[in-house]
PDB file of C-alpha atoms in Angstrom:
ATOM      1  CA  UNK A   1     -10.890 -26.127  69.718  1.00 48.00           C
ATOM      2  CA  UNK A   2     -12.166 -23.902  67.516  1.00 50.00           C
ATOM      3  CA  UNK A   3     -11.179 -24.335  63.685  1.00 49.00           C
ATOM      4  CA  UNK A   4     -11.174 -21.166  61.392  1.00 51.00           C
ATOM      5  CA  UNK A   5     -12.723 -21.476  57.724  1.00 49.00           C
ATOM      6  CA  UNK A   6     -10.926 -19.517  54.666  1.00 51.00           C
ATOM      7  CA  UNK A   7     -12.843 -18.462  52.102  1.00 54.00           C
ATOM      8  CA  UNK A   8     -11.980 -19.363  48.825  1.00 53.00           C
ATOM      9  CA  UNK A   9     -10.655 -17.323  46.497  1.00 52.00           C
ATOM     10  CA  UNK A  10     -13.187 -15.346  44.355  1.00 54.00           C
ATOM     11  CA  UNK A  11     -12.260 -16.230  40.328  1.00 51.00           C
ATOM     12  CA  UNK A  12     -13.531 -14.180  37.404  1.00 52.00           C
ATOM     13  CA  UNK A  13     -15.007 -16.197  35.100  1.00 51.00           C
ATOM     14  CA  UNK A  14     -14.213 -14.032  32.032  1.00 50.00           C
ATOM     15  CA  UNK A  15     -10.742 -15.547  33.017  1.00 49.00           C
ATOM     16  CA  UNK A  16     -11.371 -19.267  32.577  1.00 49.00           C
ATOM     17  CA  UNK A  17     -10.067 -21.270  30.254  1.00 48.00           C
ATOM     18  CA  UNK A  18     -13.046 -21.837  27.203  1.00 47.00           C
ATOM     19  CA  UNK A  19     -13.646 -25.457  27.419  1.00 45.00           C
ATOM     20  CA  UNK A  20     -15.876 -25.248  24.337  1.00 44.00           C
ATOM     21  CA  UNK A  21     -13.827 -23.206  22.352  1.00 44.00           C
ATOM     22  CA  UNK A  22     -10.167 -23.722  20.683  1.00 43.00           C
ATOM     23  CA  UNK A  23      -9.594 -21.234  18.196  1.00 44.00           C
ATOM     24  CA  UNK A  24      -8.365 -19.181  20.927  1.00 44.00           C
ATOM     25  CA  UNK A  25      -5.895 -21.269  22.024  1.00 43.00           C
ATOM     26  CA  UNK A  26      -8.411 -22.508  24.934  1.00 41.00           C
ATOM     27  CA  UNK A  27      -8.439 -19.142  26.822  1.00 38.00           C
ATOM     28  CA  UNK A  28     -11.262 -16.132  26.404  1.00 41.00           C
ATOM     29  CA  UNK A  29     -10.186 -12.871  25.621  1.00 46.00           C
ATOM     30  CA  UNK A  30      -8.640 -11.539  28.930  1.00 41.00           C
ATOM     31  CA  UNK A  31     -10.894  -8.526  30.230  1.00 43.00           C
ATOM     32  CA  UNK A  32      -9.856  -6.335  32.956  1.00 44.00           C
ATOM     33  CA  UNK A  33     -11.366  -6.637  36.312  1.00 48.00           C
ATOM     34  CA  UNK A  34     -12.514  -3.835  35.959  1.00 48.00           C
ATOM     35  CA  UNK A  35     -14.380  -4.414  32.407  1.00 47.00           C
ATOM     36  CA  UNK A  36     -12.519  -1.770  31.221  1.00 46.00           C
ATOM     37  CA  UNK A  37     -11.416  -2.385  27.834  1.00 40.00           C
ATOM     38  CA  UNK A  38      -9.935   0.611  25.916  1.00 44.00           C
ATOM     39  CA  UNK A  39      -6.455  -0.156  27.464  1.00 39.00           C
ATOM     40  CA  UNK A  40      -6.903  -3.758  25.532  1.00 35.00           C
ATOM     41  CA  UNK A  41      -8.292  -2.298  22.532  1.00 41.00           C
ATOM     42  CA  UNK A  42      -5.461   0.395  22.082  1.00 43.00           C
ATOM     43  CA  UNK A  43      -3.284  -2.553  21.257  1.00 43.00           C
ATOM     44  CA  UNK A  44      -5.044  -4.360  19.165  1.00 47.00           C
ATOM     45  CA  UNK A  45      -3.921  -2.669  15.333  1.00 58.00           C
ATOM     46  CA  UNK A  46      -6.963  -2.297  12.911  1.00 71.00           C
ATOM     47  CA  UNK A  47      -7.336  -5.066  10.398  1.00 75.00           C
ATOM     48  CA  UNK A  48      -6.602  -2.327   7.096  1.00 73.00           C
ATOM     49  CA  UNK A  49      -3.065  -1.202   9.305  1.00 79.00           C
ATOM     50  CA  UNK A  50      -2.462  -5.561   9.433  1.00 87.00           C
ATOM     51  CA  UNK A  51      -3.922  -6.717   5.765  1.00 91.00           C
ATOM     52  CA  UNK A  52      -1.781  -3.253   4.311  1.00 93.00           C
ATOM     53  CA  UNK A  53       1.619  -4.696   5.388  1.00 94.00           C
ATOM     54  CA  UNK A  54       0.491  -8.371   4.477  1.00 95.00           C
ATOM     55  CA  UNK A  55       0.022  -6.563   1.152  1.00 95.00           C
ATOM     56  CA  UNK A  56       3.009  -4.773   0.994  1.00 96.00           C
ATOM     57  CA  UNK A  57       5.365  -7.842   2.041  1.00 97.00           C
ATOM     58  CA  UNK A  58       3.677 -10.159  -0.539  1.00 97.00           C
ATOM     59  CA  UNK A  59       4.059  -7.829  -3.480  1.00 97.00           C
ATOM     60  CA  UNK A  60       7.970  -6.730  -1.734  1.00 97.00           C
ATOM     61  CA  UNK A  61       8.621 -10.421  -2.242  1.00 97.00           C
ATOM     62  CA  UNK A  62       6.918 -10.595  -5.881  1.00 97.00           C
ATOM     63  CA  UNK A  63       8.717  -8.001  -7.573  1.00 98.00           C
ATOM     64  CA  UNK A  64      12.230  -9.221  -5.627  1.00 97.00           C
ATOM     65  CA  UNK A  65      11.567 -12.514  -7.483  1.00 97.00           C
ATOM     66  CA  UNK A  66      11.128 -10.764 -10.584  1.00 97.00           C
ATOM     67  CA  UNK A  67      14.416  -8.786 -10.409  1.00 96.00           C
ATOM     68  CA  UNK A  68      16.584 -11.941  -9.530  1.00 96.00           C
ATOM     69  CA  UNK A  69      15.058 -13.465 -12.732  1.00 96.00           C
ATOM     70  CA  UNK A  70      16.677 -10.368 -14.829  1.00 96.00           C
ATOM     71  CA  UNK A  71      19.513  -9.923 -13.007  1.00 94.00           C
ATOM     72  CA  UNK A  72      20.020 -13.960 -13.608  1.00 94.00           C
ATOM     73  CA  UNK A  73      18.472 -14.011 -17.531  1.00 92.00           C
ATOM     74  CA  UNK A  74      20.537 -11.018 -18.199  1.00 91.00           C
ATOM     75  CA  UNK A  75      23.911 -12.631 -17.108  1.00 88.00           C
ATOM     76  CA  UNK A  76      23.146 -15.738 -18.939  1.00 86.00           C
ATOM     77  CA  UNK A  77      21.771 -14.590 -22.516  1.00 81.00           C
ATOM     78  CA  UNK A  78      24.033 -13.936 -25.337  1.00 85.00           C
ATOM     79  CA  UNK A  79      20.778 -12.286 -27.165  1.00 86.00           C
ATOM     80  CA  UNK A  80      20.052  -9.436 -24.684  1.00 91.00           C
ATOM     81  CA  UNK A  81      19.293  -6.593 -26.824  1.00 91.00           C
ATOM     82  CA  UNK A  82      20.034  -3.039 -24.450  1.00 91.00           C
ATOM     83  CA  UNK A  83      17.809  -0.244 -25.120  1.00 93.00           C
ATOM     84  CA  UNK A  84      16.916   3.510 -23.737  1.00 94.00           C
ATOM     85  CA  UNK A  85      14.300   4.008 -21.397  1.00 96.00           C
ATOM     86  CA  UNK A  86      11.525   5.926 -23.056  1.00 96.00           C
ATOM     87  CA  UNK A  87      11.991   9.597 -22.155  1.00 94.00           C
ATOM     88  CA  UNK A  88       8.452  10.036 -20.523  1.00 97.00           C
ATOM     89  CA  UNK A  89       9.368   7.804 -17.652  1.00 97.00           C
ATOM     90  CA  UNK A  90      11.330   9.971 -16.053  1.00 97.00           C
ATOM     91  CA  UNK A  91       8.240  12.183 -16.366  1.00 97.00           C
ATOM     92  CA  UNK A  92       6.071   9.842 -15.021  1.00 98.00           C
ATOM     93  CA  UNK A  93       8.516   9.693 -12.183  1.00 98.00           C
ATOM     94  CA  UNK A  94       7.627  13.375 -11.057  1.00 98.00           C
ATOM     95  CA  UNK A  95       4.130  12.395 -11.490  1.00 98.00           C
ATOM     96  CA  UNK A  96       3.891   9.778  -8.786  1.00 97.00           C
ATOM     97  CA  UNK A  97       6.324  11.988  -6.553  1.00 97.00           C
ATOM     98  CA  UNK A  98       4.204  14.473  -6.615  1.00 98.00           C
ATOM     99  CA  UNK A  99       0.998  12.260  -6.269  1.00 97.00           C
ATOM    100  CA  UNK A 100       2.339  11.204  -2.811  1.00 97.00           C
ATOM    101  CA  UNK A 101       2.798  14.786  -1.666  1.00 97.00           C
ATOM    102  CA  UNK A 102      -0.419  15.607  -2.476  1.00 96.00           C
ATOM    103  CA  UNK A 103      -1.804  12.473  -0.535  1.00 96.00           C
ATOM    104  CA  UNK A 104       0.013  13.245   2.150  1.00 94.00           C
ATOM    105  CA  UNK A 105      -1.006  16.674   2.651  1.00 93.00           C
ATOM    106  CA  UNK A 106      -5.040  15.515   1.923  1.00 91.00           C
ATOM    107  CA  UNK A 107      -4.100  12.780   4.844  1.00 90.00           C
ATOM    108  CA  UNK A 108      -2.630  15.894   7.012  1.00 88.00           C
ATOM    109  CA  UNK A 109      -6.753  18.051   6.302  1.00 87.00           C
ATOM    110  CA  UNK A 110      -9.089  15.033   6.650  1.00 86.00           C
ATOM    111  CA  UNK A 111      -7.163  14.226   9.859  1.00 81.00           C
ATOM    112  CA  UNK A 112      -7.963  17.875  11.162  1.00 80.00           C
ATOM    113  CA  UNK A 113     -11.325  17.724   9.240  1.00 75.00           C
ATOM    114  CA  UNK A 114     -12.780  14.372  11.357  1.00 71.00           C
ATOM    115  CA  UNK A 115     -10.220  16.149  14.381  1.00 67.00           C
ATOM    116  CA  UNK A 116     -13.654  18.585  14.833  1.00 60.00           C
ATOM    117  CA  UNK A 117     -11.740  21.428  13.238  1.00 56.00           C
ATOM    118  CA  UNK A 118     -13.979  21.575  10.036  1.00 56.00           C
ATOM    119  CA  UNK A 119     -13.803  24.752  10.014  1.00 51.00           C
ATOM    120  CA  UNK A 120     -10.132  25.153   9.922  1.00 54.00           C
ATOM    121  CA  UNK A 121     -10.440  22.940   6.955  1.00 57.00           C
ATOM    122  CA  UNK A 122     -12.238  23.361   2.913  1.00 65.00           C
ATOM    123  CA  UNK A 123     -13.070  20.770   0.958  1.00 67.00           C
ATOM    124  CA  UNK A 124     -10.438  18.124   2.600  1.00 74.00           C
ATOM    125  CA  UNK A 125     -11.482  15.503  -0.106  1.00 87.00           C
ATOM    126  CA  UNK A 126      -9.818  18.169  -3.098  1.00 91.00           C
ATOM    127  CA  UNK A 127      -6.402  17.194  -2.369  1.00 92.00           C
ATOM    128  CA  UNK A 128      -7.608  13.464  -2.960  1.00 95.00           C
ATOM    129  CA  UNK A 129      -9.175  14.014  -6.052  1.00 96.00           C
ATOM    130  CA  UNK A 130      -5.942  15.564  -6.817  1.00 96.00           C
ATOM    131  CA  UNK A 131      -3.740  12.295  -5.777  1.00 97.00           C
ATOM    132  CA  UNK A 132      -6.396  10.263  -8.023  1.00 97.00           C
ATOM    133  CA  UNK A 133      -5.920  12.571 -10.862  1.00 98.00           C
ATOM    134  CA  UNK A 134      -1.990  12.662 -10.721  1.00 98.00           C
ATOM    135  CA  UNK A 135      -2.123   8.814 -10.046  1.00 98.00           C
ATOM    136  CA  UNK A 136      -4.412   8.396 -13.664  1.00 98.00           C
ATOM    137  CA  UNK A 137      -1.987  10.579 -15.544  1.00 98.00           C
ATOM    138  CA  UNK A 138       1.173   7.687 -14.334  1.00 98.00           C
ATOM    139  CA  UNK A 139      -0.491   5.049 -15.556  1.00 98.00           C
ATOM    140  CA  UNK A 140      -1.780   6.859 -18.911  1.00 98.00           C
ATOM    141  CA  UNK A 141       2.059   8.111 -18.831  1.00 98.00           C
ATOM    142  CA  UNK A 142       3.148   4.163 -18.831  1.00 98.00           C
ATOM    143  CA  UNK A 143       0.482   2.950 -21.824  1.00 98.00           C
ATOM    144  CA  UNK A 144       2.388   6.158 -23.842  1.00 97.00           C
ATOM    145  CA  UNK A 145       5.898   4.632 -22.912  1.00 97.00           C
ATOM    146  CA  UNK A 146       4.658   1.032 -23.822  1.00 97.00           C
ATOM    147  CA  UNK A 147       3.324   2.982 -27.308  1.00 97.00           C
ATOM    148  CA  UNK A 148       7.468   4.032 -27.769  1.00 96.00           C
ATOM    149  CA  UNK A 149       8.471   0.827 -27.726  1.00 96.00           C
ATOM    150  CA  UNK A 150       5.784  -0.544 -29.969  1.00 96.00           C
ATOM    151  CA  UNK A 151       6.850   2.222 -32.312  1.00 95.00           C
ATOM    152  CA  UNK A 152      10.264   1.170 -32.082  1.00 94.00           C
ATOM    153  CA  UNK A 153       9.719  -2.476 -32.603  1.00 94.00           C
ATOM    154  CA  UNK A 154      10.063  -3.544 -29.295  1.00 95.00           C
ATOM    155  CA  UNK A 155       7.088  -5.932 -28.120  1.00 95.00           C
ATOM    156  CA  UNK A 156       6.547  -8.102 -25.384  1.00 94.00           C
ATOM    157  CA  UNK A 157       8.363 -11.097 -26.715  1.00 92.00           C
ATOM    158  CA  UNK A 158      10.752  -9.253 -29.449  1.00 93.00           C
ATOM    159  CA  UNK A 159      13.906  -9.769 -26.612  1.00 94.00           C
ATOM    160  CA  UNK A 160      14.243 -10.710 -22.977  1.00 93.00           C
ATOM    161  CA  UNK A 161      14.868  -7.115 -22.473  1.00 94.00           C
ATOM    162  CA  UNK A 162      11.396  -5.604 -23.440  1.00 95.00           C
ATOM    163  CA  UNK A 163       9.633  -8.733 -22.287  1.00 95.00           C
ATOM    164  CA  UNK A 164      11.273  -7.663 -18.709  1.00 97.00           C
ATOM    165  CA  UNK A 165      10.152  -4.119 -19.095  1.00 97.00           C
ATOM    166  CA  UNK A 166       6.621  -5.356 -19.927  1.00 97.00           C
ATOM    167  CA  UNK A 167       6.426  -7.899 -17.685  1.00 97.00           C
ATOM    168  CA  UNK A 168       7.838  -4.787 -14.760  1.00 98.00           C
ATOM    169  CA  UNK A 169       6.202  -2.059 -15.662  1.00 98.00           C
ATOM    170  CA  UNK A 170       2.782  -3.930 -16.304  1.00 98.00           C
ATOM    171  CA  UNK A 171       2.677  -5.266 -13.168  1.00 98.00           C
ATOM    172  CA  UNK A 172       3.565  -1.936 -11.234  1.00 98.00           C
ATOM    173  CA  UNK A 173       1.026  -0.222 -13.426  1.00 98.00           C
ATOM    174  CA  UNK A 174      -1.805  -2.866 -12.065  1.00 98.00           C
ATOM    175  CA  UNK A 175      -1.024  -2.673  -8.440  1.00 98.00           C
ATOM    176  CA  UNK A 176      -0.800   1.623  -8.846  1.00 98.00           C
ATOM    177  CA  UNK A 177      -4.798   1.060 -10.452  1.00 97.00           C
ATOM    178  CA  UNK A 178      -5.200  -1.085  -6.993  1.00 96.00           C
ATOM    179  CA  UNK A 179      -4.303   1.984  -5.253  1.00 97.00           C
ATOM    180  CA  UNK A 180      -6.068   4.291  -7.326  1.00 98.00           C
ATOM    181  CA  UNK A 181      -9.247   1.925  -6.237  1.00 97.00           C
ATOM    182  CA  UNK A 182      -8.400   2.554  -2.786  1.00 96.00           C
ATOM    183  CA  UNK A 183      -8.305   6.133  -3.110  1.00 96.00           C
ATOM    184  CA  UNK A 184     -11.708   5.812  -4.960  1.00 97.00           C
ATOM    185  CA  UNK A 185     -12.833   4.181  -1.747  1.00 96.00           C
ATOM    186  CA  UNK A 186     -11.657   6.812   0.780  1.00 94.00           C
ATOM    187  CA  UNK A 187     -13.334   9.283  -1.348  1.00 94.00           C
ATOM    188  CA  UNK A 188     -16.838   7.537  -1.122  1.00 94.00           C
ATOM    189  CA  UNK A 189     -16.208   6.922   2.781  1.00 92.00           C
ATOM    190  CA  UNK A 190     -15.407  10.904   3.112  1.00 90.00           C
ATOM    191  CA  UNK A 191     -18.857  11.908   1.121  1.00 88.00           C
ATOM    192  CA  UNK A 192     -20.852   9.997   3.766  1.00 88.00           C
ATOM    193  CA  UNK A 193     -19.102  11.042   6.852  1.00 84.00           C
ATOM    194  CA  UNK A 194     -17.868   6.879   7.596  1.00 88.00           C
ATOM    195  CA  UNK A 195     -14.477   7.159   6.784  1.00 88.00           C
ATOM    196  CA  UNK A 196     -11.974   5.334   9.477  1.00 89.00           C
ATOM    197  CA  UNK A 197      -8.635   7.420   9.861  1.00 88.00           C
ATOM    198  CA  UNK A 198      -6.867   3.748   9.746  1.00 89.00           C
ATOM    199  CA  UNK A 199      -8.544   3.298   6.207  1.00 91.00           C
ATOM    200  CA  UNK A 200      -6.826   6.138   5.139  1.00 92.00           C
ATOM    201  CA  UNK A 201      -3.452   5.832   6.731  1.00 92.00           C
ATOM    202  CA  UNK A 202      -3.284   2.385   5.189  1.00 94.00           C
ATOM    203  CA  UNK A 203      -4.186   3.455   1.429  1.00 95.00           C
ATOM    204  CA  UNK A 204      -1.903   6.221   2.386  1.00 95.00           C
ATOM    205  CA  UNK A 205       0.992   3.702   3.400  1.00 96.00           C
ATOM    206  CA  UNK A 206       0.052   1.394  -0.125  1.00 97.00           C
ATOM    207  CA  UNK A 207       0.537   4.909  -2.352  1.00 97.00           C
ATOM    208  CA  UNK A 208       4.201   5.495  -0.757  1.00 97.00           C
ATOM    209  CA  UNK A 209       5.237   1.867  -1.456  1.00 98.00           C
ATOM    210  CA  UNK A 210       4.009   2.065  -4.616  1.00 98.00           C
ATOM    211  CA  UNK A 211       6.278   5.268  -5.380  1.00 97.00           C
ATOM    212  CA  UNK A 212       9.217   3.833  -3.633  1.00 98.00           C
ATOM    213  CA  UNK A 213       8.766   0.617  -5.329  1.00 98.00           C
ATOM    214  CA  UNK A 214       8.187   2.640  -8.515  1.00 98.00           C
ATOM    215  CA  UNK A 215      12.091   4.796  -7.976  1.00 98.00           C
ATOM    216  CA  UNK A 216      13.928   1.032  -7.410  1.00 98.00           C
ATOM    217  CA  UNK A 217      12.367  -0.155 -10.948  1.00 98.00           C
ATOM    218  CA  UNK A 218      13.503   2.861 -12.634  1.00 97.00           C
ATOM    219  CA  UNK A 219      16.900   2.097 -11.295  1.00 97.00           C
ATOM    220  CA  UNK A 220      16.870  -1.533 -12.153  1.00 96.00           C
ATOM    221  CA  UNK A 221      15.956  -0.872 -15.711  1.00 96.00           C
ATOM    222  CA  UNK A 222      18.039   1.980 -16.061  1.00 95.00           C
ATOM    223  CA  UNK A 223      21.036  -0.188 -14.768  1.00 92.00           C
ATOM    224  CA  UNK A 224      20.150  -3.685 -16.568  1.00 87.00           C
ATOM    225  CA  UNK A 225      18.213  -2.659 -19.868  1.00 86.00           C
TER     226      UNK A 225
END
């Protein structure tokens, strides 16, 4: 009788578990039969899209902490001295605003200018030197508020009030110069033709938080100081 022989199943290799390797949860990357991997890649996000929202949670939860300390230190002081805002907040307000327009719409030409369109497109890196400018004039716009106070009396540990607006402002004012950095970067990266459109979409995404984050202090101190 005769006896028929299957053939085993062929097995890609680039599918076996990694013996030698756990940091991958003892499996390689899975490739495509086909070794085609730009349907993989498209889902894998860019580290700056991933480290920008790491960034943007931890400094979410940072300044959340901060404003439960007021809201508590507030309710429980019988020394909380109220004040007015200085005047050239609000100013500085418009500022930022506007700084994040003008970022946008420089996001909007170096996207058509790396598109192949440069011709459609002059000078896409003026709108950025714009957004840096704008973004210098906040924080010189927050040393002159800080200069009110100090005129005024108020310091950093006259009353829990001002040492809140300090401590709030100061803090905003650092991570804004973070951004300002950033922008510094995508500037450099434009010059020499290496910019990554995820580099700028990310220090794009930062510059928004940081004016959204920005409208919520005002509020806060507006409503608590």
């Amino acid at each position: 009788m005769a006896t028929t022989v299957h053939e085993p199943p062929k097995i890609d290799p680039r599918r076996l578990p990694d013996q030698g390797h756990s940091g991958n949860g003892g499996w390689r990357n899975l490739v495509p039969a086909d070794g085609d991997l730009r349907g993989t890649q498209e889902y894998s996000p860019p580290p700056s899209s991933t480290a920008i929202w790491v960034v943007v949670f931890a400094v979410t939860m940072m300044f959340a902490a901060f404003s439960s300390a007021l809201i508590v230190r507030k309710g429980s002081s019988l020394d909380w001295r109220s004040f007015p805002l200085p005047s050239v907040l609000y100013f500085n307000t418009l500022l930022l605003l506007a700084s994040s327009i003008t970022l946008e719409v420089s996001r909007r030409r170096v996207a058509t200018f790396m598109g192949g369109l440069k011709s459609q497109v002059k000078s896409p890196a003026r709108w950025l030197y714009i957004t840096l400018f704008l973004g210098l004039l906040f924080v010189a716009g927050q040393y002159v508020a800080w200069s009110q106070l100090r005129a005024e009396g108020l310091y950093l540990a006259t009353n829990p009030s001002s040492s809140f607006f300090y401590v709030l402002t100061a803090t905003h004012a650092l991570h804004v110069l973070g951004g300002l950095g950033g922008l510094i970067y995508v500037i450099r990266k434009l010059s020499k033709s290496a910019l990554r459109r995820s580099q700028l979409v990310a220090t794009t995404r930062y510059w928004h938080f940081m004016g959204i984050l920005w409208l919520y202090l005002l509020l806060l101190l507006w409503m608590k100081l």
